[in-house]
Structure formats: C-alpha cells, structure tokens
PDB file of C-alpha atoms in Angstrom:
ATOM      1  CA  ASP A 117     -11.223  10.395   3.269  1.00  0.00           C
ATOM      2  CA  SER A 118      -7.519   9.933   3.975  1.00  0.00           C
ATOM      3  CA  GLY A 119      -6.604  13.568   3.397  1.00  0.00           C
ATOM      4  CA  VAL A 120      -4.293  12.633   0.518  1.00  0.00           C
ATOM      5  CA  THR A 121      -5.379  13.992  -2.835  1.00  0.00           C
ATOM      6  CA  GLN A 122      -4.334  12.829  -6.263  1.00  0.00           C
ATOM      7  CA  THR A 123      -5.008  14.285  -9.678  1.00  0.00           C
ATOM      8  CA  PRO A 124      -6.139  13.374 -12.209  1.00  0.00           C
ATOM      9  CA  LYS A 125      -8.436  10.454 -11.349  1.00  0.00           C
ATOM     10  CA  HIS A 126      -8.224   8.963 -14.807  1.00  0.00           C
ATOM     11  CA  LEU A 127      -5.780   9.424 -17.620  1.00  0.00           C
ATOM     12  CA  ILE A 128      -5.917   7.888 -21.061  1.00  0.00           C
ATOM     13  CA  THR A 129      -2.992   8.446 -23.342  1.00  0.00           C
ATOM     14  CA  ALA A 130      -1.097   6.853 -26.197  1.00  0.00           C
ATOM     15  CA  THR A 131       2.147   4.928 -26.223  1.00  0.00           C
ATOM     16  CA  GLY A 132       5.233   7.098 -26.341  1.00  0.00           C
ATOM     17  CA  GLN A 133       3.605   9.971 -24.505  1.00  0.00           C
ATOM     18  CA  ARG A 134       4.565  11.589 -21.223  1.00  0.00           C
ATOM     19  CA  VAL A 135       2.258  12.257 -18.264  1.00  0.00           C
ATOM     20  CA  THR A 136       2.521  13.851 -14.843  1.00  0.00           C
ATOM     21  CA  LEU A 137       0.623  12.605 -11.830  1.00  0.00           C
ATOM     22  CA  ARG A 138       0.191  14.885  -8.862  1.00  0.00           C
ATOM     23  CA  CYS A 139      -0.154  14.167  -5.173  1.00  0.00           C
ATOM     24  CA  SER A 140      -0.821  16.367  -2.165  1.00  0.00           C
ATOM     25  CA  PRO A 141      -0.052  14.676   1.164  1.00  0.00           C
ATOM     26  CA  ARG A 142      -2.049  14.990   4.344  1.00  0.00           C
ATOM     27  CA  SER A 143      -1.498  18.215   6.183  1.00  0.00           C
ATOM     28  CA  GLY A 144       1.601  17.827   8.337  1.00  0.00           C
ATOM     29  CA  ASP A 145       2.938  14.723   6.604  1.00  0.00           C
ATOM     30  CA  LEU A 146       6.492  15.080   5.355  1.00  0.00           C
ATOM     31  CA  SER A 147       6.913  11.747   3.626  1.00  0.00           C
ATOM     32  CA  VAL A 148       5.382  10.821   0.278  1.00  0.00           C
ATOM     33  CA  TYR A 149       5.406   7.409  -1.365  1.00  0.00           C
ATOM     34  CA  TRP A 150       4.453   6.355  -4.871  1.00  0.00           C
ATOM     35  CA  TYR A 151       3.103   2.902  -5.714  1.00  0.00           C
ATOM     36  CA  GLN A 152       2.037   1.173  -8.897  1.00  0.00           C
ATOM     37  CA  GLN A 153      -0.730  -1.417  -8.788  1.00  0.00           C
ATOM     38  CA  SER A 154      -1.341  -3.722 -11.705  1.00  0.00           C
ATOM     39  CA  LEU A 155      -3.159  -7.031 -11.950  1.00  0.00           C
ATOM     40  CA  ASP A 156      -0.065  -9.090 -12.630  1.00  0.00           C
ATOM     41  CA  GLN A 157       2.494  -7.313 -10.412  1.00  0.00           C
ATOM     42  CA  GLY A 158       0.341  -6.383  -7.458  1.00  0.00           C
ATOM     43  CA  LEU A 159       1.222  -3.305  -5.436  1.00  0.00           C
ATOM     44  CA  GLN A 160       4.786  -2.233  -6.125  1.00  0.00           C
ATOM     45  CA  PHE A 161       6.657   0.468  -4.277  1.00  0.00           C
ATOM     46  CA  LEU A 162       8.238   2.968  -6.645  1.00  0.00           C
ATOM     47  CA  ILE A 163       9.860   5.747  -4.663  1.00  0.00           C
ATOM     48  CA  GLN A 164       9.738   7.699  -1.403  1.00  0.00           C
ATOM     49  CA  TYR A 165      10.465  11.337  -0.660  1.00  0.00           C
ATOM     50  CA  TYR A 166      10.902  12.906   2.715  1.00  0.00           C
ATOM     51  CA  ASN A 167      10.802  16.675   3.118  1.00  0.00           C
ATOM     52  CA  GLY A 168      11.909  17.225  -0.453  1.00  0.00           C
ATOM     53  CA  GLU A 169      14.636  14.617  -0.635  1.00  0.00           C
ATOM     54  CA  GLU A 170      14.573  11.152  -2.124  1.00  0.00           C
ATOM     55  CA  ARG A 171      14.579   8.658   0.709  1.00  0.00           C
ATOM     56  CA  ALA A 172      14.131   5.218  -0.812  1.00  0.00           C
ATOM     57  CA  LYS A 173      13.826   3.763  -4.258  1.00  0.00           C
ATOM     58  CA  GLY A 174      11.994   0.653  -5.329  1.00  0.00           C
ATOM     59  CA  ASN A 175      11.119  -0.843  -8.667  1.00  0.00           C
ATOM     60  CA  ILE A 176      10.988   2.435 -10.502  1.00  0.00           C
ATOM     61  CA  LEU A 177      11.850   2.395 -14.188  1.00  0.00           C
ATOM     62  CA  GLU A 178      14.358   4.847 -15.610  1.00  0.00           C
ATOM     63  CA  ARG A 179      11.536   6.282 -17.727  1.00  0.00           C
ATOM     64  CA  PHE A 180       9.832   7.337 -14.499  1.00  0.00           C
ATOM     65  CA  SER A 181      10.927  10.143 -12.220  1.00  0.00           C
ATOM     66  CA  ALA A 182       9.481  11.958  -9.271  1.00  0.00           C
ATOM     67  CA  GLN A 183      10.087  14.954  -7.093  1.00  0.00           C
ATOM     68  CA  GLN A 184       8.726  16.559  -3.975  1.00  0.00           C
ATOM     69  CA  PHE A 185       8.367  20.297  -3.924  1.00  0.00           C
ATOM     70  CA  PRO A 186       8.916  22.770  -1.059  1.00  0.00           C
ATOM     71  CA  ASP A 187       5.163  22.789  -0.348  1.00  0.00           C
ATOM     72  CA  LEU A 188       5.487  18.990   0.012  1.00  0.00           C
ATOM     73  CA  HIS A 189       3.297  18.065  -2.917  1.00  0.00           C
ATOM     74  CA  SER A 190       4.829  15.500  -5.210  1.00  0.00           C
ATOM     75  CA  GLU A 191       4.723  14.700  -8.886  1.00  0.00           C
ATOM     76  CA  LEU A 192       5.408  11.439 -10.668  1.00  0.00           C
ATOM     77  CA  ASN A 193       6.496  11.793 -14.267  1.00  0.00           C
ATOM     78  CA  LEU A 194       6.070   8.876 -16.635  1.00  0.00           C
ATOM     79  CA  SER A 195       7.628   9.152 -20.070  1.00  0.00           C
ATOM     80  CA  SER A 196       7.880   7.060 -23.231  1.00  0.00           C
ATOM     81  CA  LEU A 197       4.784   5.280 -22.057  1.00  0.00           C
ATOM     82  CA  GLU A 198       4.237   1.649 -22.939  1.00  0.00           C
ATOM     83  CA  LEU A 199       1.106  -0.469 -22.830  1.00  0.00           C
ATOM     84  CA  GLY A 200       2.470  -2.219 -19.745  1.00  0.00           C
ATOM     85  CA  ASP A 201       2.504   1.039 -17.823  1.00  0.00           C
ATOM     86  CA  SER A 202      -1.284   0.926 -17.629  1.00  0.00           C
ATOM     87  CA  ALA A 203      -2.037   0.627 -13.934  1.00  0.00           C
ATOM     88  CA  LEU A 204      -3.360   2.345 -10.858  1.00  0.00           C
ATOM     89  CA  TYR A 205      -0.820   4.739  -9.376  1.00  0.00           C
ATOM     90  CA  PHE A 206      -1.181   5.510  -5.711  1.00  0.00           C
ATOM     91  CA  CYS A 207       0.414   8.141  -3.609  1.00  0.00           C
ATOM     92  CA  ALA A 208       0.634   7.722   0.147  1.00  0.00           C
ATOM     93  CA  SER A 209       1.915   9.945   2.908  1.00  0.00           C
ATOM     94  CA  SER A 210       3.095   9.513   6.449  1.00  0.00           C
ATOM     95  CA  VAL A 211       4.153  11.876   9.158  1.00  0.00           C
ATOM     96  CA  ASP A 212       7.756  10.717   9.139  1.00  0.00           C
ATOM     97  CA  TRP A 213      10.059   8.492   7.132  1.00  0.00           C
ATOM     98  CA  GLY A 214      10.583   5.853   9.793  1.00  0.00           C
ATOM     99  CA  LEU A 215       9.515   2.276   9.955  1.00  0.00           C
ATOM    100  CA  ALA A 216       6.584   2.385  12.306  1.00  0.00           C
ATOM    101  CA  TYR A 217       4.404   5.003  10.699  1.00  0.00           C
ATOM    102  CA  GLU A 218       1.194   4.046   8.972  1.00  0.00           C
ATOM    103  CA  GLN A 219       0.711   5.320   5.484  1.00  0.00           C
ATOM    104  CA  TYR A 220      -2.364   7.143   4.275  1.00  0.00           C
ATOM    105  CA  PHE A 221      -3.249   6.417   0.681  1.00  0.00           C
ATOM    106  CA  GLY A 222      -4.811   8.672  -1.880  1.00  0.00           C
ATOM    107  CA  PRO A 223      -7.629   7.496  -4.179  1.00  0.00           C
ATOM    108  CA  GLY A 224      -5.212   6.786  -7.013  1.00  0.00           C
ATOM    109  CA  THR A 225      -4.830   7.747 -10.649  1.00  0.00           C
ATOM    110  CA  ARG A 226      -5.887   5.175 -13.192  1.00  0.00           C
ATOM    111  CA  LEU A 227      -3.589   5.365 -16.191  1.00  0.00           C
ATOM    112  CA  THR A 228      -4.566   3.682 -19.416  1.00  0.00           C
ATOM    113  CA  VAL A 229      -2.020   3.606 -22.218  1.00  0.00           C
ATOM    114  CA  THR A 230      -3.497   2.770 -25.624  1.00  0.00           C
TER     115      THR A 230
ATOM    116  CA  SER B  17       9.286 -12.218  -5.178  1.00  0.00           C
ATOM    117  CA  GLN B  18       6.849 -10.766  -2.665  1.00  0.00           C
ATOM    118  CA  GLN B  19       7.963 -10.589   0.954  1.00  0.00           C
ATOM    119  CA  GLY B  20       4.443 -11.123   2.213  1.00  0.00           C
ATOM    120  CA  GLU B  21       2.119 -13.730   0.787  1.00  0.00           C
ATOM    121  CA  GLU B  22      -1.520 -13.802   1.793  1.00  0.00           C
ATOM    122  CA  ASP B  23      -3.579 -16.927   1.952  1.00  0.00           C
ATOM    123  CA  PRO B  24      -6.179 -17.659   0.768  1.00  0.00           C
ATOM    124  CA  GLN B  25      -6.200 -15.651  -2.443  1.00  0.00           C
ATOM    125  CA  ALA B  26      -9.959 -15.377  -2.211  1.00  0.00           C
ATOM    126  CA  LEU B  27     -12.523 -16.077   0.496  1.00  0.00           C
ATOM    127  CA  SER B  28     -16.295 -16.009   0.360  1.00  0.00           C
ATOM    128  CA  ILE B  29     -18.392 -16.151   3.538  1.00  0.00           C
ATOM    129  CA  GLN B  30     -21.870 -15.377   4.795  1.00  0.00           C
ATOM    130  CA  GLU B  31     -22.601 -12.225   6.741  1.00  0.00           C
ATOM    131  CA  GLY B  32     -22.112 -12.823  10.456  1.00  0.00           C
ATOM    132  CA  GLU B  33     -19.382 -15.401   9.997  1.00  0.00           C
ATOM    133  CA  ASN B  34     -15.760 -14.857  10.923  1.00  0.00           C
ATOM    134  CA  ALA B  35     -13.100 -14.393   8.257  1.00  0.00           C
ATOM    135  CA  THR B  36      -9.489 -15.393   8.749  1.00  0.00           C
ATOM    136  CA  MET B  37      -6.681 -14.390   6.448  1.00  0.00           C
ATOM    137  CA  ASN B  38      -3.063 -15.387   6.773  1.00  0.00           C
ATOM    138  CA  CYS B  39       0.179 -13.771   5.770  1.00  0.00           C
ATOM    139  CA  SER B  40       3.589 -15.373   5.586  1.00  0.00           C
ATOM    140  CA  TYR B  41       6.856 -13.548   5.090  1.00  0.00           C
ATOM    141  CA  LYS B  42      10.458 -14.493   4.531  1.00  0.00           C
ATOM    142  CA  THR B  43      12.871 -12.240   6.407  1.00  0.00           C
ATOM    143  CA  SER B  44      12.839 -10.697   9.855  1.00  0.00           C
ATOM    144  CA  ILE B  45      10.637  -7.679  10.238  1.00  0.00           C
ATOM    145  CA  ASN B  46      10.310  -4.553  12.306  1.00  0.00           C
ATOM    146  CA  ASN B  47       6.542  -4.526  12.024  1.00  0.00           C
ATOM    147  CA  LEU B  48       3.695  -5.874   9.963  1.00  0.00           C
ATOM    148  CA  GLN B  49       0.683  -3.889   8.834  1.00  0.00           C
ATOM    149  CA  TRP B  50      -2.696  -4.852   7.426  1.00  0.00           C
ATOM    150  CA  TYR B  51      -4.497  -2.714   4.883  1.00  0.00           C
ATOM    151  CA  ARG B  52      -7.901  -2.924   3.223  1.00  0.00           C
ATOM    152  CA  GLN B  53      -8.691  -1.893  -0.329  1.00  0.00           C
ATOM    153  CA  ASN B  54     -12.176  -1.499  -1.697  1.00  0.00           C
ATOM    154  CA  SER B  55     -12.392  -2.170  -5.399  1.00  0.00           C
ATOM    155  CA  GLY B  56     -10.261   0.319  -7.355  1.00  0.00           C
ATOM    156  CA  ARG B  57      -9.779   2.617  -4.387  1.00  0.00           C
ATOM    157  CA  GLY B  58      -6.871   3.576  -2.170  1.00  0.00           C
ATOM    158  CA  LEU B  59      -5.672   1.392   0.651  1.00  0.00           C
ATOM    159  CA  VAL B  60      -6.828   2.016   4.190  1.00  0.00           C
ATOM    160  CA  HIS B  61      -4.567   1.211   7.112  1.00  0.00           C
ATOM    161  CA  LEU B  62      -6.196  -1.214   9.556  1.00  0.00           C
ATOM    162  CA  ILE B  63      -3.658  -2.200  12.142  1.00  0.00           C
ATOM    163  CA  LEU B  64       0.087  -2.299  12.837  1.00  0.00           C
ATOM    164  CA  ILE B  65       1.722  -4.978  14.935  1.00  0.00           C
ATOM    165  CA  ARG B  66       5.339  -4.736  16.016  1.00  0.00           C
ATOM    166  CA  SER B  67       7.730  -7.664  16.016  1.00  0.00           C
ATOM    167  CA  ASN B  68       7.700  -7.817  19.832  1.00  0.00           C
ATOM    168  CA  GLU B  69       3.904  -8.029  19.967  1.00  0.00           C
ATOM    169  CA  ARG B  70       1.913 -11.231  19.631  1.00  0.00           C
ATOM    170  CA  GLU B  71      -1.655 -10.036  19.360  1.00  0.00           C
ATOM    171  CA  LYS B  72      -3.507  -6.821  18.743  1.00  0.00           C
ATOM    172  CA  HIS B  73      -7.178  -5.879  18.601  1.00  0.00           C
ATOM    173  CA  SER B  74      -9.054  -3.082  16.932  1.00  0.00           C
ATOM    174  CA  GLY B  75     -12.841  -3.269  17.013  1.00  0.00           C
ATOM    175  CA  ARG B  76     -13.846  -6.444  15.182  1.00  0.00           C
ATOM    176  CA  LEU B  77     -10.280  -7.021  14.005  1.00  0.00           C
ATOM    177  CA  ARG B  78      -7.791  -9.275  15.701  1.00  0.00           C
ATOM    178  CA  VAL B  79      -4.255  -9.640  14.417  1.00  0.00           C
ATOM    179  CA  THR B  80      -1.719 -12.174  15.604  1.00  0.00           C
ATOM    180  CA  LEU B  81       1.962 -12.378  14.831  1.00  0.00           C
ATOM    181  CA  ASP B  82       4.185 -15.414  15.165  1.00  0.00           C
ATOM    182  CA  THR B  83       7.747 -14.378  14.395  1.00  0.00           C
ATOM    183  CA  SER B  84       9.053 -17.920  14.842  1.00  0.00           C
ATOM    184  CA  LYS B  85       6.820 -19.061  11.997  1.00  0.00           C
ATOM    185  CA  LYS B  86       7.120 -15.767  10.139  1.00  0.00           C
ATOM    186  CA  SER B  87       3.386 -15.510   9.865  1.00  0.00           C
ATOM    187  CA  SER B  88       0.485 -13.297  10.804  1.00  0.00           C
ATOM    188  CA  SER B  89      -3.250 -13.698  10.719  1.00  0.00           C
ATOM    189  CA  LEU B  90      -6.094 -11.220  10.470  1.00  0.00           C
ATOM    190  CA  LEU B  91      -9.435 -12.241  11.941  1.00  0.00           C
ATOM    191  CA  ILE B  92     -12.569 -10.261  11.193  1.00  0.00           C
ATOM    192  CA  THR B  93     -15.381 -11.263  13.511  1.00  0.00           C
ATOM    193  CA  ALA B  94     -19.095 -11.008  12.750  1.00  0.00           C
ATOM    194  CA  SER B  95     -18.412  -9.983   9.169  1.00  0.00           C
ATOM    195  CA  ARG B  96     -20.639  -7.541   7.314  1.00  0.00           C
ATOM    196  CA  ALA B  97     -21.265  -6.986   3.630  1.00  0.00           C
ATOM    197  CA  ALA B  98     -19.289  -3.740   3.966  1.00  0.00           C
ATOM    198  CA  ASP B  99     -16.192  -5.794   4.830  1.00  0.00           C
ATOM    199  CA  THR B 100     -16.093  -6.985   1.227  1.00  0.00           C
ATOM    200  CA  ALA B 101     -12.681  -5.830  -0.004  1.00  0.00           C
ATOM    201  CA  SER B 102      -9.136  -6.984  -0.646  1.00  0.00           C
ATOM    202  CA  TYR B 103      -6.900  -7.261   2.385  1.00  0.00           C
ATOM    203  CA  PHE B 104      -3.139  -6.852   2.190  1.00  0.00           C
ATOM    204  CA  CYS B 105      -0.393  -7.497   4.629  1.00  0.00           C
ATOM    205  CA  ALA B 106       2.681  -5.317   4.381  1.00  0.00           C
ATOM    206  CA  THR B 107       5.969  -5.835   6.110  1.00  0.00           C
ATOM    207  CA  VAL B 108       8.619  -3.395   7.202  1.00  0.00           C
ATOM    208  CA  LEU B 109      11.947  -5.145   7.167  1.00  0.00           C
ATOM    209  CA  ASN B 110      14.573  -4.793   9.848  1.00  0.00           C
ATOM    210  CA  SER B 111      17.287  -3.930   7.368  1.00  0.00           C
ATOM    211  CA  GLY B 112      17.313  -0.165   7.521  1.00  0.00           C
ATOM    212  CA  ASN B 113      14.657   2.207   6.302  1.00  0.00           C
ATOM    213  CA  THR B 114      12.963  -0.009   3.788  1.00  0.00           C
ATOM    214  CA  PRO B 115       9.505   0.815   2.590  1.00  0.00           C
ATOM    215  CA  LEU B 116       6.442  -1.355   2.958  1.00  0.00           C
ATOM    216  CA  VAL B 117       6.475  -4.557   0.947  1.00  0.00           C
ATOM    217  CA  PHE B 118       2.964  -5.659   0.103  1.00  0.00           C
ATOM    218  CA  GLY B 119       1.622  -9.106  -0.610  1.00  0.00           C
ATOM    219  CA  LYS B 120      -0.870  -9.748  -3.396  1.00  0.00           C
ATOM    220  CA  GLY B 121      -3.838  -9.701  -1.072  1.00  0.00           C
ATOM    221  CA  THR B 122      -6.832 -11.793  -0.095  1.00  0.00           C
ATOM    222  CA  ARG B 123     -10.086 -10.909  -1.793  1.00  0.00           C
ATOM    223  CA  LEU B 124     -12.893 -11.231   0.760  1.00  0.00           C
ATOM    224  CA  SER B 125     -16.528 -11.413  -0.299  1.00  0.00           C
ATOM    225  CA  VAL B 126     -19.164 -11.237   2.407  1.00  0.00           C
ATOM    226  CA  ILE B 127     -22.557 -12.318   1.174  1.00  0.00           C
ATOM    227  CA  ALA B 128     -25.632 -10.828   2.804  1.00  0.00           C
TER     228      ALA B 128
END
C-alpha cells in the first residue's frame, strides 16, 4: 500500500459526459501528479501540482483540468468525454516537487467511456 | 516520442533465472528511475540512480547506468513468480523541473 488513495476504482460513462477523479496523497507529500495510461500511448504525464499550485503540465487536453485543494487532495476533471479517453488514470505523490524524489502511485481509476 | 525505451518489450523466463531489461534514452538526464507495475495496478518505485552513479543495488535488483551510451539496465537475480510484472524506466531530464518521462515498459513473465 503506497498510502495514495484514489476514488472511484472504476467508472463507466457515456461519451459527452463529465467525470471527476479524486486523489489523496500520502501524508506529508505536497506534490501530486496525474498520469493517463492507455494501451497505445503508454503512461503519459498529464499535470503536476505542488502545495496547491500548478507546477508542470504535460500532454493534458483542454477538456481536462485539475486542481489541488488546501488539504492537498487533488481532483482531475474530464469533460466532453470521448471513446479515446478510456484509460487508467493514476495519481502519484511525492514529498517535494524536485527532480530526485520518488513518486508513490495510487491504485488508479479505470475509466471506460461507452 | 518516448524519452525512455525499454528492451525487450516482453521477456519470459523460468523461476530462478536472471532477468535483464534495458532502457535507452535520448537527452541528458538528472536521474533515472525504475518502476514495477503488476497487471492493472499502480506503479511501485524500485530504484533511483543519479547521473553521476554507475551502479546501484537493492536486494535482488541491480541497476547500471551508462551516460555515455544513454542507457540503463535492470537485472533481477534469482527471479520468482511474484516478479511477474511490467517494468518501466523513467527519466528526469536535466532541463529544469520536468516530470518523469516513462518508457512503454518490459513485460516480464516468470514461469514457476
């Protein structure tokens, strides 16, 4: 158990809908990362927050947004869902934002868009 | 394109044998990390090796880094069925605070 929790575990929804994925980092970790894992694209970094502020942005679509709240939990919002958004979404946390900190991954949310 | 590329894509060995996976990358790095992922689950950090290090050990794991060849290898000795998983290398680039860039992984199957 990494100490990172993600809800829900599974989500099935229709195209065009909007969903919110939630992540609670390990106790004491200030940095949260979101990743998308699909069969064809592999593991793609989406976005990073550190202590409530956006720190780095990756291949995140404009239809997606995220935020980190004062209690350090984070939410990833996916809107106008398309079939291609079906994937595993992982949240990870680390103690700091720097380069040499290992990341602890949550169990993921499996999103299926039908 | 991916910064890190693992090779082979898949590897199948008998329990007790050693497993070697390789990772090549394109630009200079600050550090390189190896992660393991059991089917459909979150990634687990295995080991981090900095650009000024050449070799690192952790239990049955041995990681080497050759910055001149821009490559790293992960050796798992005396493999067990429980080592069956996908293994990813991830690089942290030198160019500022860039997040981890993952390769597509090596799928290891250890047959009992």
